[in-house]
mmCIF file of C-alpha atoms and ligand atoms in Angstrom:
data_model
loop_
_atom_site.group_PDB
_atom_site.id
_atom_site.type_symbol
_atom_site.label_atom_id
_atom_site.label_comp_id
_atom_site.label_asym_id
_atom_site.label_seq_id
_atom_site.Cartn_x
_atom_site.Cartn_y
_atom_site.Cartn_z
ATOM 1 C CA MET S 1 0.102 -0.087 0.004
ATOM 2 C CA ILE S 2 1.512 3.396 -1.277
ATOM 3 C CA GLY S 3 0.226 6.573 0.694
ATOM 4 C CA ALA S 4 1.575 9.590 0.444
ATOM 5 C CA HIS S 5 2.186 10.509 4.225
ATOM 6 C CA PRO S 6 3.192 8.367 7.196
ATOM 7 C CA ASP S 7 -0.736 7.455 8.496
ATOM 8 C CA ASP S 8 -2.959 7.381 4.775
ATOM 9 C CA CYS S 9 -2.204 3.716 4.543
ATOM 10 C CA ASP S 10 -3.281 3.067 8.296
ATOM 11 C CA ASN S 11 -6.147 5.005 7.838
ATOM 12 C CA ASP S 12 -7.338 3.668 4.083
ATOM 13 C CA GLY S 13 -5.945 0.282 4.037
ATOM 14 C CA GLY S 14 -4.757 -0.679 7.651
ATOM 15 C CA GLY S 15 -8.101 -3.167 8.336
ATOM 16 C CA THR S 16 -7.283 -5.012 5.770
ATOM 17 C CA ALA S 17 -3.246 -5.318 6.084
ATOM 18 C CA ILE S 18 -4.264 -6.483 9.161
ATOM 19 C CA LEU S 19 -6.522 -9.557 7.882
ATOM 20 C CA PHE S 20 -3.994 -10.227 5.174
ATOM 21 C CA ALA S 21 -0.920 -9.855 7.529
ATOM 22 C CA LYS S 22 -3.148 -12.475 9.533
ATOM 23 C CA MET S 23 -3.314 -14.873 7.154
ATOM 24 C CA GLY S 24 0.593 -14.708 6.395
ATOM 25 C CA TYR S 25 0.612 -12.832 3.689
ATOM 26 C CA ALA S 26 3.917 -9.812 3.995
ATOM 27 C CA ILE S 27 2.091 -6.167 3.989
ATOM 28 C CA LYS S 28 4.590 -3.281 3.149
ATOM 29 C CA PHE S 29 3.462 0.924 3.565
ATOM 30 C CA VAL S 30 5.458 3.178 1.611
ATOM 31 C CA SER S 31 4.881 6.917 2.750
ATOM 32 C CA VAL S 32 6.432 8.235 -0.353
ATOM 33 C CA THR S 33 6.322 12.183 1.900
ATOM 34 C CA ASN S 34 8.361 11.686 5.793
ATOM 35 C CA GLY S 35 5.736 14.569 6.895
ATOM 36 C CA ASP S 36 7.354 17.169 7.909
ATOM 37 C CA ALA S 37 5.044 19.134 7.562
ATOM 38 C CA GLY S 38 2.488 18.225 9.460
ATOM 39 C CA HIS S 39 2.272 19.437 12.454
ATOM 40 C CA GLN S 40 1.743 23.265 13.912
ATOM 41 C CA THR S 41 4.460 23.469 16.213
ATOM 42 C CA MET S 42 7.279 21.549 14.527
ATOM 43 C CA LYS S 43 8.377 20.899 11.653
ATOM 44 C CA GLY S 44 11.452 19.821 9.438
ATOM 45 C CA THR S 45 13.924 16.937 10.749
ATOM 46 C CA ALA S 46 12.811 16.343 14.116
ATOM 47 C CA LEU S 47 8.908 16.255 13.102
ATOM 48 C CA ALA S 48 10.256 14.112 9.847
ATOM 49 C CA LYS S 49 11.775 11.337 12.780
ATOM 50 C CA ARG S 50 9.383 11.603 15.301
ATOM 51 C CA ARG S 51 7.106 10.631 12.233
ATOM 52 C CA PHE S 52 8.900 7.496 11.452
ATOM 53 C CA ALA S 53 9.511 6.506 14.331
ATOM 54 C CA GLU S 54 5.202 6.375 15.264
ATOM 55 C CA ALA S 55 4.955 5.008 11.772
ATOM 56 C CA GLN S 56 7.258 1.893 12.927
ATOM 57 C CA GLU S 57 5.571 1.520 15.964
ATOM 58 C CA ALA S 58 2.254 1.996 13.778
ATOM 59 C CA GLY S 59 3.501 -0.908 11.073
ATOM 60 C CA LYS S 60 4.506 -3.477 14.896
ATOM 61 C CA ARG S 61 0.645 -3.133 15.820
ATOM 62 C CA PHE S 62 -0.878 -3.863 12.257
ATOM 63 C CA GLY S 63 1.975 -6.603 11.477
ATOM 64 C CA VAL S 64 2.840 -4.432 8.227
ATOM 65 C CA THR S 65 6.914 -3.495 7.302
ATOM 66 C CA TYR S 66 6.919 0.627 7.017
ATOM 67 C CA ASP S 67 9.268 2.402 4.512
ATOM 68 C CA VAL S 68 9.021 6.125 4.513
ATOM 69 C CA LEU S 69 10.787 7.648 2.147
ATOM 70 C CA ASN S 70 12.418 10.969 2.542
ATOM 71 C CA ASN S 71 10.504 13.489 0.209
ATOM 72 C CA HIS S 72 9.081 16.716 1.697
ATOM 73 C CA ASP S 73 5.235 16.979 3.228
ATOM 74 C CA GLY S 74 3.498 19.479 1.192
ATOM 75 C CA GLU S 75 5.905 19.467 -1.978
ATOM 76 C CA LEU S 76 5.473 16.173 -3.506
ATOM 77 C CA LEU S 77 5.837 16.145 -7.601
ATOM 78 C CA PRO S 78 4.968 13.556 -9.495
ATOM 79 C CA THR S 79 8.911 13.827 -11.287
ATOM 80 C CA LEU S 80 10.450 11.146 -12.700
ATOM 81 C CA GLU S 81 12.636 11.049 -9.696
ATOM 82 C CA VAL S 82 9.975 10.030 -7.362
ATOM 83 C CA ARG S 83 8.699 8.001 -10.394
ATOM 84 C CA VAL S 84 11.723 6.310 -9.890
ATOM 85 C CA GLN S 85 11.645 5.841 -6.834
ATOM 86 C CA VAL S 86 8.208 4.299 -6.413
ATOM 87 C CA ILE S 87 8.657 1.825 -9.321
ATOM 88 C CA LYS S 88 12.067 0.405 -7.627
ATOM 89 C CA LYS S 89 9.327 0.224 -4.421
ATOM 90 C CA ILE S 90 6.645 -1.927 -6.146
ATOM 91 C CA ARG S 91 10.234 -4.511 -7.988
ATOM 92 C CA GLU S 92 12.099 -4.600 -4.480
ATOM 93 C CA TRP S 93 8.926 -5.831 -2.420
ATOM 94 C CA ASN S 94 7.615 -7.733 -6.028
ATOM 95 C CA ALA S 95 4.046 -6.960 -5.087
ATOM 96 C CA ASP S 96 1.080 -8.900 -6.265
ATOM 97 C CA VAL S 97 -1.014 -5.894 -5.629
ATOM 98 C CA VAL S 98 -0.629 -2.119 -4.608
ATOM 99 C CA ILE S 99 -2.881 0.372 -3.159
ATOM 100 C CA ALA S 100 -2.915 3.748 -3.348
ATOM 101 C CA PRO S 101 -4.929 6.896 -3.400
ATOM 102 C CA ARG S 102 -6.599 7.749 -6.675
ATOM 103 C CA PRO S 103 -5.074 11.136 -8.780
ATOM 104 C CA ASN S 104 -8.470 13.418 -7.351
ATOM 105 C CA ASP S 105 -7.954 14.382 -4.056
ATOM 106 C CA TYR S 106 -7.868 17.665 -1.887
ATOM 107 C CA HIS S 107 -4.283 17.073 -0.419
ATOM 108 C CA PRO S 108 -1.792 17.788 -3.353
ATOM 109 C CA ASP S 109 0.390 15.440 -1.754
ATOM 110 C CA HIS S 110 -2.837 12.487 -1.920
ATOM 111 C CA ARG S 111 -3.365 13.589 -5.743
ATOM 112 C CA TYR S 112 0.122 12.995 -6.587
ATOM 113 C CA THR S 113 1.104 10.135 -4.990
ATOM 114 C CA GLY S 114 -1.670 9.036 -6.917
ATOM 115 C CA VAL S 115 -0.337 9.644 -10.052
ATOM 116 C CA LEU S 116 2.775 8.617 -9.629
ATOM 117 C CA VAL S 117 1.560 5.224 -9.040
ATOM 118 C CA GLN S 118 -0.533 5.147 -11.856
ATOM 119 C CA ASP S 119 2.779 6.335 -13.797
ATOM 120 C CA ALA S 120 4.553 3.218 -12.670
ATOM 121 C CA ALA S 121 1.816 0.806 -13.350
ATOM 122 C CA TYR S 122 3.050 -0.912 -16.755
ATOM 123 C CA MET S 123 6.588 1.369 -16.328
ATOM 124 C CA VAL S 124 7.507 -1.710 -13.517
ATOM 125 C CA ALA S 125 7.120 -4.110 -16.430
ATOM 126 C CA VAL S 126 9.815 -2.167 -18.707
ATOM 127 C CA PRO S 127 12.845 -3.646 -17.913
ATOM 128 C CA ASN S 128 14.695 0.027 -19.308
ATOM 129 C CA VAL S 129 13.371 2.367 -16.821
ATOM 130 C CA ALA S 130 15.549 2.763 -13.834
ATOM 131 C CA PRO S 131 17.296 -1.215 -14.767
ATOM 132 C CA GLU S 132 19.469 -1.126 -11.708
ATOM 133 C CA THR S 133 16.256 -2.715 -10.281
ATOM 134 C CA PRO S 134 14.959 -6.014 -11.769
ATOM 135 C CA ALA S 135 12.039 -5.541 -13.767
ATOM 136 C CA LEU S 136 8.848 -7.383 -12.375
ATOM 137 C CA LYS S 137 7.910 -10.216 -14.498
ATOM 138 C CA LYS S 138 4.481 -9.676 -14.164
ATOM 139 C CA ASN S 139 2.229 -6.233 -13.300
ATOM 140 C CA PRO S 140 1.094 -6.453 -10.213
ATOM 141 C CA VAL S 141 -2.926 -5.662 -9.700
ATOM 142 C CA PHE S 142 -3.295 -2.056 -8.951
ATOM 143 C CA LEU S 143 -6.004 -0.955 -6.370
ATOM 144 C CA TYR S 144 -7.230 2.962 -5.198
ATOM 145 C CA PHE S 145 -8.198 3.176 -1.446
ATOM 146 C CA GLN S 146 -11.697 4.762 -1.201
ATOM 147 C CA ASP S 147 -12.102 7.991 -0.704
ATOM 148 C CA GLY S 148 -15.665 10.093 -1.437
ATOM 149 C CA PHE S 149 -14.637 12.790 -4.474
ATOM 150 C CA GLN S 150 -17.275 13.123 -7.216
ATOM 151 C CA ARG S 151 -15.865 14.632 -9.942
ATOM 152 C CA PRO S 152 -14.174 13.696 -12.324
ATOM 153 C CA ASN S 153 -16.389 10.280 -11.202
ATOM 154 C CA PRO S 154 -17.320 8.720 -8.279
ATOM 155 C CA PHE S 155 -15.246 5.761 -6.341
ATOM 156 C CA ARG S 156 -16.102 2.361 -7.449
ATOM 157 C CA PRO S 157 -15.960 0.055 -3.965
ATOM 158 C CA ASP S 158 -14.961 -3.554 -6.642
ATOM 159 C CA VAL S 159 -13.767 -4.882 -3.817
ATOM 160 C CA ALA S 160 -14.834 -4.164 0.283
ATOM 161 C CA VAL S 161 -13.719 -5.888 3.011
ATOM 162 C CA ASP S 162 -15.364 -6.733 6.150
ATOM 163 C CA ILE S 163 -12.630 -5.311 8.740
ATOM 164 C CA SER S 164 -15.819 -5.740 11.957
ATOM 165 C CA ASN S 165 -13.131 -8.188 13.435
ATOM 166 C CA VAL S 166 -9.715 -5.926 13.565
ATOM 167 C CA PHE S 167 -11.676 -2.529 13.671
ATOM 168 C CA ALA S 168 -9.884 -2.734 17.332
ATOM 169 C CA GLN S 169 -6.797 -3.193 16.774
ATOM 170 C CA LYS S 170 -6.954 -1.088 13.954
ATOM 171 C CA MET S 171 -6.908 2.100 16.331
ATOM 172 C CA HIS S 172 -4.473 0.889 18.273
ATOM 173 C CA ALA S 173 -2.053 0.978 15.339
ATOM 174 C CA MET S 174 -3.580 4.484 14.612
ATOM 175 C CA ASP S 175 -3.051 5.257 18.026
ATOM 176 C CA ALA S 176 0.994 5.565 17.562
ATOM 177 C CA HIS S 177 0.441 8.392 15.302
ATOM 178 C CA GLU S 178 0.504 10.456 18.679
ATOM 179 C CA SER S 179 1.558 13.775 16.171
ATOM 180 C CA GLN S 180 -0.960 13.317 14.090
ATOM 181 C CA MET S 181 -4.407 11.962 15.846
ATOM 182 C CA TYR S 182 -3.570 13.619 18.901
ATOM 183 C CA GLU S 183 -2.802 16.902 18.045
ATOM 184 C CA TRP S 184 -2.112 18.215 14.098
ATOM 185 C CA LEU S 185 -5.275 16.664 13.041
ATOM 186 C CA PRO S 186 -7.372 18.224 15.814
ATOM 187 C CA TRP S 187 -5.487 21.309 15.410
ATOM 188 C CA ILE S 188 -5.909 21.528 11.501
ATOM 189 C CA GLY S 189 -9.707 20.477 11.735
ATOM 190 C CA HIS S 190 -10.396 22.900 14.630
ATOM 191 C CA TYR S 191 -11.461 20.197 17.430
ATOM 192 C CA LEU S 192 -8.277 19.590 19.965
ATOM 193 C CA GLN S 193 -10.295 20.519 22.368
ATOM 194 C CA ASP S 194 -11.820 17.408 22.427
ATOM 195 C CA VAL S 195 -8.880 15.134 22.608
ATOM 196 C CA PRO S 196 -9.580 13.437 26.114
ATOM 197 C CA ALA S 197 -5.826 13.616 28.299
ATOM 198 C CA ASP S 198 -5.930 9.764 29.140
ATOM 199 C CA LYS S 199 -3.999 7.657 27.209
ATOM 200 C CA THR S 200 -7.094 5.322 27.108
ATOM 201 C CA GLU S 201 -9.711 7.597 26.690
ATOM 202 C CA ARG S 202 -8.202 8.566 23.389
ATOM 203 C CA GLU S 203 -7.625 5.019 22.001
ATOM 204 C CA LYS S 204 -12.108 5.035 22.303
ATOM 205 C CA TRP S 205 -12.388 8.602 21.266
ATOM 206 C CA LEU S 206 -9.741 7.815 17.890
ATOM 207 C CA ALA S 207 -13.099 4.327 17.253
ATOM 208 C CA GLN S 208 -15.364 6.904 18.160
ATOM 209 C CA THR S 209 -14.604 9.209 15.175
ATOM 210 C CA ARG S 210 -12.409 7.421 13.281
ATOM 211 C CA ALA S 211 -15.265 5.410 12.481
ATOM 212 C CA VAL S 212 -16.637 5.840 8.754
ATOM 213 C CA THR S 213 -20.234 5.396 7.233
ATOM 214 C CA ILE S 214 -20.924 2.417 4.708
ATOM 215 C CA THR S 215 -21.528 4.211 1.777
ATOM 216 C CA PRO S 216 -24.898 2.646 0.220
ATOM 217 C CA ALA S 217 -22.683 1.483 -2.507
ATOM 218 C CA VAL S 218 -19.959 -0.128 -0.448
ATOM 219 C CA LYS S 219 -22.737 -1.599 1.717
ATOM 220 C CA ALA S 220 -23.771 -3.421 -1.943
ATOM 221 C CA SER S 221 -20.736 -4.378 -2.760
ATOM 222 C CA LEU S 222 -20.663 -5.811 0.727
ATOM 223 C CA GLU S 223 -23.319 -8.241 -0.212
ATOM 224 C CA LYS S 224 -21.731 -8.889 -2.994
ATOM 225 C CA TRP S 225 -18.608 -10.409 -1.854
ATOM 226 C CA TYR S 226 -20.327 -11.859 1.804
ATOM 227 C CA GLY S 227 -23.795 -12.004 0.626
ATOM 228 C CA LYS S 228 -26.880 -10.294 2.059
ATOM 229 C CA GLU S 229 -27.053 -11.745 5.589
ATOM 230 C CA LYS S 230 -23.537 -11.351 6.718
ATOM 231 C CA SER S 231 -23.621 -7.846 5.463
ATOM 232 C CA GLU S 232 -25.817 -6.955 7.387
ATOM 233 C CA GLU S 233 -23.232 -7.400 10.456
ATOM 234 C CA ILE S 234 -21.050 -5.896 9.339
ATOM 235 C CA GLN S 235 -20.254 -2.781 11.110
ATOM 236 C CA HIS S 236 -16.784 -1.743 9.588
ATOM 237 C CA ALA S 237 -15.576 -2.009 5.628
ATOM 238 C CA GLU S 238 -12.755 -0.874 3.677
ATOM 239 C CA ALA S 239 -13.117 -0.826 -0.002
ATOM 240 C CA PHE S 240 -10.839 -0.869 -3.405
ATOM 241 C CA GLU S 241 -11.516 0.137 -6.631
ATOM 242 C CA VAL S 242 -9.432 -1.777 -9.635
ATOM 243 C CA CYS S 243 -7.138 0.702 -11.459
ATOM 244 C CA GLU S 244 -7.466 0.234 -15.508
ATOM 245 C CA TYR S 245 -3.925 0.488 -15.408
ATOM 246 C CA GLY S 246 -1.498 -3.223 -14.402
ATOM 247 C CA ALA S 247 -2.859 -6.454 -14.805
ATOM 248 C CA GLN S 248 -6.841 -6.262 -14.987
ATOM 249 C CA PRO S 249 -8.234 -9.191 -12.696
ATOM 250 C CA ASP S 250 -11.224 -11.539 -12.841
ATOM 251 C CA GLU S 251 -13.759 -11.997 -9.808
ATOM 252 C CA ALA S 252 -11.865 -15.053 -9.050
ATOM 253 C CA GLU S 253 -8.670 -13.619 -9.449
ATOM 254 C CA LEU S 254 -9.953 -11.133 -6.859
ATOM 255 C CA LYS S 255 -11.253 -13.929 -4.819
ATOM 256 C CA ARG S 256 -7.359 -14.892 -5.413
ATOM 257 C CA LEU S 257 -5.854 -12.215 -4.005
ATOM 258 C CA PHE S 258 -8.426 -11.061 -0.888
ATOM 259 C CA PRO S 259 -8.582 -14.656 0.136
ATOM 260 C CA MET S 260 -10.627 -13.005 3.018
ATOM 261 C CA LEU S 261 -13.526 -12.632 0.230
ATOM 262 C CA VAL S 262 -13.561 -16.498 0.985
ATOM 263 C CA THR S 263 -16.760 -17.253 3.098
ATOM 264 C CA LYS S 264 -17.068 -20.571 3.881
HETATM 265 ZN ZN1 ZN Q 1 -2.333 12.284 4.051
#
């Protein structure tokens, strides 16, 4: 999973990552920037170091490895240099599945991360591009994280994963991003006064404020994958859209790649 900041993959795909990890699959989160702009009082190297440490702790709690690329937060551009960084990360991991943001988003770093990963799709299989890292023999399946943006087209939940059983673990992992969950995001969102001081209370509060409402489209996808009866009980879900670039999976292939969707 590839995000712009060291907490993006966590929020958008963390529950699914936990489920994969529990099944024995190897998951990597990559943050394309080092997060060195995301705070109201800290900045620069000190902030990047703090966020790197938080990401490593979150990675442990999710059961994933967490890489942070040393590009400045808030200044990301879809350059050839960063494209090659992304291509190398996908190749070195020999990824079967790559999940990233759609290129339409309020935050320019999210937008350009979406573009950078789109630019890497296909190129990861081209040997003459970044030849110092061997090209992949087959193109991975690329998917997008869910978002609520409507233009130019709304998110289409091709895959919807029930994360109800691991939602508490997801929140515990996100709790590792203290600088974000309890300081920066509440400050920029004007709700700093709502953050509980007590550590245990904070994590409960996080679970209340971070729960994502299941949209009608995601509900329909859950029904498709889990059946009507089981889907009624699902409280928390993460959804993904298949990208038109990269390998194009049919339903059987999606079930192979997302084995948590196969209900017995
Ligand atoms: Zn972000």
